[in-house]
Amino acid sequence: MTDRPQASGETLLFLTDDQVRRGIEAMFFAYRGFTADPDRILAEYGYGRAHHRAIHFINRRPGLTVTALLATLGVTKQSLNRVLRALVEDGLVESRVGPRDKRERNLYLTDSGIALEAALSEVQGRRVRAAYRAAGPEAVAGFRRVLEAMMDPDLHGLYAREAERI
Amino acid sequence: MTDRPQASGETLLFLTDDQVRRGIEAMFFAYRGFTADPDRILAEYGYGRAHHRAIHFINRRPGLTVTALLATLGVTKQSLNRVLRALVEDGLVESRVGPRDKRERNLYLTDSGIALEAALSEVQGRRVRAAYRAAGPEAVAGFRRVLEAMMDPDLHGLYAREAERI
DNA sequence: ATACTACGTCAGCCTTATTGACATTCCAAG
DNA sequence: CTTGGAATGTCAATAAGGCTGACGTAGTAT
């Protein structure tokens, strides 16, 4: 379909199919690198990425309700429940009855939960920082802009809007 | 640990833990958006991302051997075999006995395989292009630089070196 | 009093991944 | 020519993490 080399005219940003495929490939490799370090720590606890995500978002929004976390992660409650139950049983997450609405459960990290979160974001952040350093400041700004644009507006919009509201 | 706001001195690129966490979060949301469109197509075929990855790399390197694909994907042969068998049975991938070394199997996409790959990279590329357009050309360059730096050198190095060799 | 919401849980199923074991084919080195 | 090892395929068992469907309970809201 598209086979012009570089061009620029109307779009100023013309990419061949091959260039796009390289970008797709880069996302795959980068995401794998991105998750490799936390995965190793999680494995020691018998946890997976699902646990990491829950811990991450509870840390970001202490007091988050189960429904809100469900919407953020985009999984079913049955799926999340298994993960959440393990975290609560292991004493990393605390589930308090909602003060306003008693049906709700507000989720908080315990001290051990905070410690694990710190360890996870430390190793993951190490790689992110290293990549940022290697690429340079303007590259980081561009990176973030592309990522934002790549997000699914339906799924992420809710989260972003909620973030402002709170 | 780190709570200075912006700074710049020695590193020229100082990021707070919170900024790094936002980056981590952005990767999560972006990767989900990135895979959403292909996932819908794959579901129609009863396939998953594993099939997509196999199709992608066979398309990129027609004649790829099973061992090379194994190393690229970083999975076990048992895991890949299931995926590969489905693709061969469904007539999307052809597995030819190696001409030089008859133990090897060279993998090729059939016409239907090429068609599916085109459909997948079309929808995925659509989102990538949209994100690139929204972010601008310099942002894209920066994005790629950060992604490259984020890859696991051990895993990706092999692939990159092999790409040059061929 | 009734309807709806938030949450938890049981059961069953699927995909993708793992480890371990074993067979086959075939290249290459002694 | 024999033998070791490499490339591949396959069987079995297991696990994480996701899904749907169904059901129950507590609490809010009308």
CSV table of C-alpha atoms (C1' of nucleotides) in Angstrom, one decimal:
chain,number,residue,atom,x,y,z
A,1,MET,CA,0.0,0.0,0.0
A,2,THR,CA,2.4,2.6,1.2
A,3,ASP,CA,5.9,2.5,-0.1
A,4,ARG,CA,7.1,6.1,-0.4
A,5,PRO,CA,10.4,6.5,1.5
A,6,GLN,CA,10.0,9.5,3.8
A,7,ALA,CA,7.9,12.4,2.3
A,8,SER,CA,6.5,15.2,4.4
A,9,GLY,CA,4.1,17.5,2.5
A,10,GLU,CA,0.6,17.5,3.9
A,11,THR,CA,1.1,15.3,6.9
A,12,LEU,CA,4.7,16.2,7.8
A,13,LEU,CA,4.9,12.8,9.2
A,14,PHE,CA,4.8,10.0,6.7
A,15,LEU,CA,5.7,6.6,7.8
A,16,THR,CA,6.0,3.5,5.6
A,17,ASP,CA,4.3,0.3,6.7
A,18,ASP,CA,7.7,-1.1,7.5
A,19,GLN,CA,8.5,1.9,9.8
A,20,VAL,CA,5.2,1.3,11.6
A,21,ARG,CA,6.0,-2.4,12.0
A,22,ARG,CA,9.3,-1.5,13.5
A,23,GLY,CA,7.5,0.7,16.0
A,24,ILE,CA,5.1,-2.1,16.8
A,25,GLU,CA,8.1,-4.4,17.4
A,26,ALA,CA,9.8,-1.8,19.5
A,27,MET,CA,6.7,-1.6,21.7
A,28,PHE,CA,6.8,-5.4,22.2
A,29,PHE,CA,10.5,-5.5,23.1
A,30,ALA,CA,10.3,-2.5,25.3
A,31,TYR,CA,7.3,-3.7,27.2
A,32,ARG,CA,9.0,-6.9,27.9
A,33,GLY,CA,12.1,-5.2,29.2
A,34,PHE,CA,9.9,-2.8,31.2
A,35,THR,CA,8.2,-5.7,33.1
A,36,ALA,CA,11.2,-8.0,33.5
A,37,ASP,CA,12.6,-6.5,36.7
A,38,PRO,CA,9.4,-6.3,38.7
A,39,ASP,CA,8.4,-9.8,37.5
A,40,ARG,CA,11.5,-11.2,39.2
A,41,ILE,CA,10.5,-9.6,42.5
A,42,LEU,CA,6.9,-10.6,42.2
A,43,ALA,CA,7.9,-14.2,41.5
A,44,GLU,CA,9.5,-14.4,45.0
A,45,TYR,CA,6.1,-13.6,46.5
A,46,GLY,CA,4.3,-16.0,44.1
A,47,TYR,CA,2.6,-13.0,42.6
A,48,GLY,CA,2.2,-11.9,39.0
A,49,ARG,CA,1.6,-8.7,37.1
A,50,ALA,CA,-2.0,-8.6,38.2
A,51,HIS,CA,-0.9,-8.2,41.7
A,52,HIS,CA,1.6,-5.5,40.7
A,53,ARG,CA,-1.1,-3.5,38.9
A,54,ALA,CA,-3.4,-3.7,41.9
A,55,ILE,CA,-0.6,-2.6,44.3
A,56,HIS,CA,0.4,0.2,41.9
A,57,PHE,CA,-3.1,1.8,41.7
A,58,ILE,CA,-3.9,1.3,45.4
A,59,ASN,CA,-0.7,3.1,46.1
A,60,ARG,CA,-1.5,5.9,43.7
A,61,ARG,CA,-5.0,6.3,45.1
A,62,PRO,CA,-5.3,5.2,48.7
A,63,GLY,CA,-8.9,4.5,49.6
A,64,LEU,CA,-9.8,3.5,46.1
A,65,THR,CA,-13.0,1.4,45.9
A,66,VAL,CA,-13.1,-2.0,44.4
A,67,THR,CA,-15.4,-0.8,41.6
A,68,ALA,CA,-13.0,2.0,40.7
A,69,LEU,CA,-10.1,-0.3,40.6
A,70,LEU,CA,-12.1,-2.7,38.5
A,71,ALA,CA,-12.8,0.0,36.0
A,72,THR,CA,-9.2,1.2,36.0
A,73,LEU,CA,-7.8,-2.3,35.4
A,74,GLY,CA,-10.5,-3.3,32.9
A,75,VAL,CA,-10.9,-6.8,34.4
A,76,THR,CA,-13.9,-8.6,35.9
A,77,LYS,CA,-14.5,-8.6,39.6
A,78,GLN,CA,-14.0,-12.4,39.8
A,79,SER,CA,-10.6,-11.9,38.3
A,80,LEU,CA,-9.6,-9.0,40.5
A,81,ASN,CA,-11.1,-10.7,43.6
A,82,ARG,CA,-8.7,-13.6,43.5
A,83,VAL,CA,-5.7,-11.2,43.3
A,84,LEU,CA,-7.1,-8.9,46.0
A,85,ARG,CA,-7.9,-11.7,48.3
A,86,ALA,CA,-4.3,-12.9,48.2
A,87,LEU,CA,-3.0,-9.5,48.9
A,88,VAL,CA,-5.4,-9.0,51.8
A,89,GLU,CA,-4.6,-12.4,53.3
A,90,ASP,CA,-0.9,-11.7,52.9
A,91,GLY,CA,-1.3,-8.5,54.8
A,92,LEU,CA,-0.2,-6.2,52.0
A,93,VAL,CA,-3.6,-4.6,51.4
A,94,GLU,CA,-6.2,-3.5,53.8
A,95,SER,CA,-9.9,-3.4,52.8
A,96,ARG,CA,-11.9,-1.1,55.0
A,97,VAL,CA,-15.7,-0.7,54.9
A,98,GLY,CA,-16.6,2.6,53.3
A,99,PRO,CA,-17.4,5.3,55.9
A,100,ARG,CA,-20.1,7.0,53.7
A,101,ASP,CA,-21.5,4.0,51.9
A,102,LYS,CA,-21.0,0.8,53.9
A,103,ARG,CA,-21.3,-1.3,50.7
A,104,GLU,CA,-18.1,0.1,49.4
A,105,ARG,CA,-14.6,-1.2,50.4
A,106,ASN,CA,-11.8,1.3,50.5
A,107,LEU,CA,-8.4,-0.2,49.7
A,108,TYR,CA,-5.2,0.8,51.3
A,109,LEU,CA,-1.7,-0.5,51.3
A,110,THR,CA,-0.3,-1.7,54.7
A,111,ASP,CA,3.2,-1.0,55.6
A,112,SER,CA,4.4,-4.2,54.0
A,113,GLY,CA,2.3,-3.3,50.9
A,114,ILE,CA,4.0,0.1,50.8
A,115,ALA,CA,7.4,-1.6,51.1
A,116,LEU,CA,6.7,-4.0,48.2
A,117,GLU,CA,5.4,-1.2,46.1
A,118,ALA,CA,8.5,0.8,46.8
A,119,ALA,CA,10.7,-2.2,45.8
A,120,LEU,CA,8.8,-2.7,42.6
A,121,SER,CA,8.7,0.9,41.4
A,122,GLU,CA,12.3,1.2,42.5
A,123,VAL,CA,13.6,-1.5,40.1
A,124,GLN,CA,11.1,-0.5,37.4
A,125,GLY,CA,11.9,3.1,37.8
A,126,ARG,CA,15.6,2.3,37.6
A,127,ARG,CA,15.1,1.1,34.1
A,128,VAL,CA,12.8,3.9,33.1
A,129,ARG,CA,15.4,6.4,34.4
A,130,ALA,CA,18.2,4.7,32.6
A,131,ALA,CA,16.2,4.8,29.4
A,132,TYR,CA,15.3,8.4,30.0
A,133,ARG,CA,19.0,9.3,30.5
A,134,ALA,CA,20.1,7.4,27.5
A,135,ALA,CA,17.5,9.1,25.3
A,136,GLY,CA,17.7,12.6,26.7
A,137,PRO,CA,15.1,15.1,28.1
A,138,GLU,CA,13.4,16.1,24.8
A,139,ALA,CA,13.1,12.4,24.0
A,140,VAL,CA,11.3,11.8,27.3
A,141,ALA,CA,8.8,14.6,26.6
A,142,GLY,CA,8.1,13.0,23.2
A,143,PHE,CA,7.9,9.6,24.6
A,144,ARG,CA,5.2,10.7,27.1
A,145,ARG,CA,3.3,12.5,24.4
A,146,VAL,CA,3.2,9.4,22.1
A,147,LEU,CA,2.2,7.2,25.0
A,148,GLU,CA,-0.7,9.5,26.0
A,149,ALA,CA,-1.9,9.5,22.4
A,150,MET,CA,-1.7,5.8,22.3
A,151,MET,CA,-4.0,5.1,25.3
A,152,ASP,CA,-7.5,4.0,24.7
A,153,PRO,CA,-9.5,7.1,25.4
A,154,ASP,CA,-12.5,5.2,26.7
A,155,LEU,CA,-10.5,3.3,29.3
A,156,HIS,CA,-8.1,5.9,30.3
A,157,GLY,CA,-10.4,8.8,30.1
A,158,LEU,CA,-12.3,7.7,33.2
A,159,TYR,CA,-9.2,7.3,35.2
A,160,ALA,CA,-7.8,10.7,34.2
A,161,ARG,CA,-11.0,12.5,34.9
A,162,GLU,CA,-11.4,10.8,38.3
A,163,ALA,CA,-7.8,11.8,39.1
A,164,GLU,CA,-8.7,15.5,38.6
A,165,ARG,CA,-12.0,15.2,40.5
A,166,ILE,CA,-10.2,14.0,43.6
B,1,MET,CA,13.6,9.2,48.8
B,2,THR,CA,13.6,11.6,46.0
B,3,ASP,CA,11.4,14.7,46.4
B,4,ARG,CA,13.2,17.5,44.7
B,5,PRO,CA,10.9,19.1,42.2
B,6,GLN,CA,12.8,19.4,38.9
B,7,ALA,CA,16.5,20.2,39.3
B,8,SER,CA,19.0,19.7,36.5
B,9,GLY,CA,22.7,20.1,37.5
B,10,GLU,CA,24.7,16.9,36.9
B,11,THR,CA,22.0,14.7,35.4
B,12,LEU,CA,20.1,17.4,33.4
B,13,LEU,CA,17.2,15.0,33.8
B,14,PHE,CA,15.9,14.6,37.3
B,15,LEU,CA,12.7,12.9,37.9
B,16,THR,CA,10.8,12.5,41.1
B,17,ASP,CA,9.5,9.0,42.1
B,18,ASP,CA,6.0,10.3,41.3
B,19,GLN,CA,7.0,11.3,37.8
B,20,VAL,CA,8.5,7.9,37.3
B,21,ARG,CA,5.3,6.3,38.6
B,22,ARG,CA,3.4,8.3,36.1
B,23,GLY,CA,5.6,7.0,33.4
B,24,ILE,CA,5.1,3.5,34.5
B,25,GLU,CA,1.4,4.0,34.5
B,26,ALA,CA,1.5,5.5,31.0
B,27,MET,CA,3.3,2.5,29.7
B,28,PHE,CA,0.5,0.3,31.2
B,29,PHE,CA,-2.3,2.2,29.7
B,30,ALA,CA,-0.5,2.8,26.4
B,31,TYR,CA,0.3,-0.9,25.9
B,32,ARG,CA,-3.3,-1.8,26.6
B,33,GLY,CA,-4.5,0.6,24.0
B,34,PHE,CA,-1.8,-0.6,21.6
B,35,THR,CA,-3.0,-4.2,21.7
B,36,ALA,CA,-6.7,-3.5,21.9
B,37,ASP,CA,-7.4,-3.3,18.1
B,38,PRO,CA,-5.4,-6.4,17.1
B,39,ASP,CA,-6.9,-8.3,20.0
B,40,ARG,CA,-10.4,-7.8,18.5
B,41,ILE,CA,-9.4,-9.2,15.2
B,42,LEU,CA,-7.5,-12.1,16.7
B,43,ALA,CA,-10.6,-13.1,18.8
B,44,GLU,CA,-12.5,-13.7,15.6
B,45,TYR,CA,-10.0,-16.4,14.7
B,46,GLY,CA,-9.8,-17.8,18.2
B,47,TYR,CA,-6.3,-16.5,18.4
B,48,GLY,CA,-4.4,-14.6,21.1
B,49,ARG,CA,-1.4,-12.3,21.2
B,50,ALA,CA,0.9,-15.3,21.1
B,51,HIS,CA,-0.4,-16.0,17.5
B,52,HIS,CA,0.0,-12.3,16.6
B,53,ARG,CA,3.6,-12.2,17.7
B,54,ALA,CA,4.4,-15.4,15.8
B,55,ILE,CA,2.8,-14.0,12.7
B,56,HIS,CA,4.5,-10.7,13.1
B,57,PHE,CA,8.0,-12.1,13.2
B,58,ILE,CA,7.5,-14.7,10.5
B,59,ASN,CA,6.3,-11.8,8.3
B,60,ARG,CA,9.4,-9.8,9.2
B,61,ARG,CA,11.8,-12.6,8.5
B,62,PRO,CA,10.3,-15.1,6.1
B,63,GLY,CA,12.2,-18.4,6.4
B,64,LEU,CA,12.9,-17.9,10.1
B,65,THR,CA,13.7,-21.1,11.9
B,66,VAL,CA,11.7,-22.3,14.9
B,67,THR,CA,14.8,-21.9,17.2
B,68,ALA,CA,15.3,-18.3,16.1
B,69,LEU,CA,11.6,-17.5,16.7
B,70,LEU,CA,11.9,-19.2,20.1
B,71,ALA,CA,14.8,-17.0,21.0
B,72,THR,CA,13.1,-13.9,19.7
B,73,LEU,CA,9.8,-14.5,21.6
B,74,GLY,CA,11.5,-15.7,24.7
B,75,VAL,CA,9.1,-18.6,25.3
B,76,THR,CA,9.5,-22.4,25.6
B,77,LYS,CA,9.2,-24.6,22.5
B,78,GLN,CA,6.2,-26.3,24.0
B,79,SER,CA,4.5,-23.0,24.3
B,80,LEU,CA,5.3,-21.9,20.8
B,81,ASN,CA,4.6,-25.3,19.3
B,82,ARG,CA,0.9,-25.1,20.2
B,83,VAL,CA,0.6,-21.7,18.6
B,84,LEU,CA,2.6,-22.7,15.5
B,85,ARG,CA,0.6,-25.9,15.1
B,86,ALA,CA,-2.7,-24.0,15.1
B,87,LEU,CA,-1.3,-21.5,12.5
B,88,VAL,CA,-0.1,-24.3,10.3
B,89,GLU,CA,-3.3,-26.4,10.6
B,90,ASP,CA,-5.3,-23.3,9.8
B,91,GLY,CA,-3.2,-22.7,6.7
B,92,LEU,CA,-1.7,-19.3,7.8
B,93,VAL,CA,1.8,-20.5,8.2
B,94,GLU,CA,3.9,-22.9,6.1
B,95,SER,CA,6.7,-25.0,7.7
B,96,ARG,CA,9.3,-26.1,5.2
B,97,VAL,CA,12.1,-28.5,5.9
B,98,GLY,CA,15.4,-26.6,5.9
B,99,PRO,CA,17.2,-26.9,2.6
B,100,ARG,CA,20.7,-26.8,4.1
B,101,ASP,CA,20.0,-28.4,7.4
B,102,LYS,CA,17.0,-30.8,7.2
B,103,ARG,CA,16.4,-30.7,11.0
B,104,GLU,CA,15.5,-27.0,10.7
B,105,ARG,CA,12.0,-25.8,9.8
B,106,ASN,CA,11.8,-22.6,7.9
B,107,LEU,CA,8.6,-20.7,8.6
B,108,TYR,CA,6.7,-18.7,6.0
B,109,LEU,CA,3.3,-17.0,5.9
B,110,THR,CA,0.9,-18.3,3.3
B,111,ASP,CA,-1.3,-15.9,1.4
B,112,SER,CA,-4.0,-16.0,4.1
B,113,GLY,CA,-1.3,-15.5,6.7
B,114,ILE,CA,0.0,-12.5,4.9
B,115,ALA,CA,-3.6,-11.2,4.7
B,116,LEU,CA,-4.1,-11.6,8.4
B,117,GLU,CA,-0.8,-10.0,9.2
B,118,ALA,CA,-1.8,-7.1,7.0
B,119,ALA,CA,-5.1,-6.7,8.7
B,120,LEU,CA,-3.4,-6.7,12.1
B,121,SER,CA,-0.7,-4.3,11.4
B,122,GLU,CA,-3.2,-2.1,9.6
B,123,VAL,CA,-5.3,-1.5,12.7
B,124,GLN,CA,-2.4,-1.4,15.0
B,125,GLY,CA,-0.5,0.9,12.7
B,126,ARG,CA,-3.6,3.1,12.5
B,127,ARG,CA,-3.3,3.8,16.2
B,128,VAL,CA,0.4,4.2,16.1
B,129,ARG,CA,0.2,6.6,13.2
B,130,ALA,CA,-2.6,8.5,15.0
B,131,ALA,CA,-0.5,8.8,18.2
B,132,TYR,CA,2.5,9.8,16.1
B,133,ARG,CA,0.5,12.5,14.4
B,134,ALA,CA,-0.9,13.8,17.7
B,135,ALA,CA,2.5,13.9,19.2
B,136,GLY,CA,4.6,15.3,16.3
B,137,PRO,CA,7.7,14.2,14.6
B,138,GLU,CA,10.3,15.1,17.2
B,139,ALA,CA,8.1,13.4,19.8
B,140,VAL,CA,8.2,10.2,17.7
B,141,ALA,CA,12.0,10.3,17.5
B,142,GLY,CA,12.2,10.7,21.2
B,143,PHE,CA,9.6,7.9,21.7
B,144,ARG,CA,11.7,5.5,19.7
B,145,ARG,CA,14.9,6.4,21.5
B,146,VAL,CA,13.3,5.7,24.9
B,147,LEU,CA,11.8,2.4,23.7
B,148,GLU,CA,15.2,1.3,22.3
B,149,ALA,CA,16.8,2.1,25.6
B,150,MET,CA,14.1,0.3,27.6
B,151,MET,CA,14.6,-3.0,25.8
B,152,ASP,CA,16.3,-5.8,27.5
B,153,PRO,CA,19.8,-5.8,25.9
B,154,ASP,CA,20.2,-9.6,26.4
B,155,LEU,CA,17.0,-10.5,24.7
B,156,HIS,CA,16.8,-7.9,22.0
B,157,GLY,CA,20.5,-7.9,21.2
B,158,LEU,CA,20.3,-11.3,19.6
B,159,TYR,CA,17.5,-10.3,17.4
B,160,ALA,CA,19.1,-7.0,16.3
B,161,ARG,CA,22.4,-8.7,15.6
B,162,GLU,CA,20.7,-11.4,13.6
B,163,ALA,CA,18.8,-8.8,11.6
B,164,GLU,CA,22.1,-7.3,10.5
B,165,ARG,CA,23.6,-10.7,9.6
B,166,ILE,CA,20.8,-11.5,7.2
C,1,DA,C1',-41.4,-2.6,50.6
C,2,DT,C1',-39.0,-2.9,46.5
C,3,DA,C1',-35.4,-2.2,43.4
C,4,DC,C1',-30.8,-1.4,42.6
C,5,DT,C1',-25.7,-1.2,43.9
C,6,DA,C1',-21.3,-3.0,45.8
C,7,DC,C1',-19.1,-6.7,46.9
C,8,DG,C1',-17.8,-11.6,47.4
C,9,DT,C1',-17.7,-16.2,45.9
C,10,DC,C1',-18.5,-20.8,43.7
C,11,DA,C1',-18.0,-23.4,39.5
C,12,DG,C1',-16.4,-24.1,35.0
C,13,DC,C1',-13.8,-22.9,31.0
C,14,DC,C1',-10.0,-20.8,28.1
C,15,DT,C1',-5.3,-19.2,26.7
C,16,DT,C1',-0.8,-18.8,27.6
C,17,DA,C1',2.8,-20.1,29.9
C,18,DT,C1',5.8,-23.4,32.6
C,19,DT,C1',8.8,-28.0,33.6
C,20,DG,C1',9.9,-32.6,32.6
C,21,DA,C1',10.4,-36.5,29.7
C,22,DC,C1',10.9,-38.8,25.5
C,23,DA,C1',11.3,-39.7,20.3
C,24,DT,C1',12.9,-38.5,15.8
C,25,DT,C1',15.8,-36.7,12.5
C,26,DC,C1',20.0,-35.4,11.1
C,27,DC,C1',24.6,-32.9,11.1
C,28,DA,C1',29.3,-33.2,12.5
C,29,DA,C1',33.3,-34.8,14.7
C,30,DG,C1',36.2,-38.5,16.1
D,1,DC,C1',31.0,-45.4,10.7
D,2,DT,C1',29.6,-44.6,15.2
D,3,DT,C1',28.4,-41.4,18.4
D,4,DG,C1',27.3,-37.0,20.5
D,5,DG,C1',24.6,-33.3,20.2
D,6,DA,C1',21.4,-30.0,17.9
D,7,DA,C1',16.6,-28.9,16.1
D,8,DT,C1',12.2,-30.2,16.3
D,9,DG,C1',7.8,-32.3,17.8
D,10,DT,C1',4.9,-34.0,21.2
D,11,DC,C1',2.7,-35.9,25.6
D,12,DA,C1',1.6,-34.9,30.4
D,13,DA,C1',1.0,-32.2,34.4
D,14,DT,C1',0.7,-27.7,36.5
D,15,DA,C1',-0.1,-22.8,37.2
D,16,DA,C1',-1.5,-17.8,36.5
D,17,DG,C1',-4.8,-15.0,35.0
D,18,DG,C1',-8.5,-14.0,32.4
D,19,DC,C1',-13.6,-15.0,31.2
D,20,DT,C1',-19.0,-16.0,31.9
D,21,DG,C1',-22.7,-17.3,34.6
D,22,DA,C1',-25.0,-17.7,38.8
D,23,DC,C1',-26.0,-16.8,43.5
D,24,DG,C1',-25.9,-14.6,48.1
D,25,DT,C1',-25.5,-10.7,51.3
D,26,DA,C1',-25.4,-6.3,52.8
D,27,DG,C1',-26.7,-1.7,52.3
D,28,DT,C1',-28.7,2.4,49.8
D,29,DA,C1',-32.3,4.6,47.5
D,30,DT,C1',-36.9,5.3,45.8
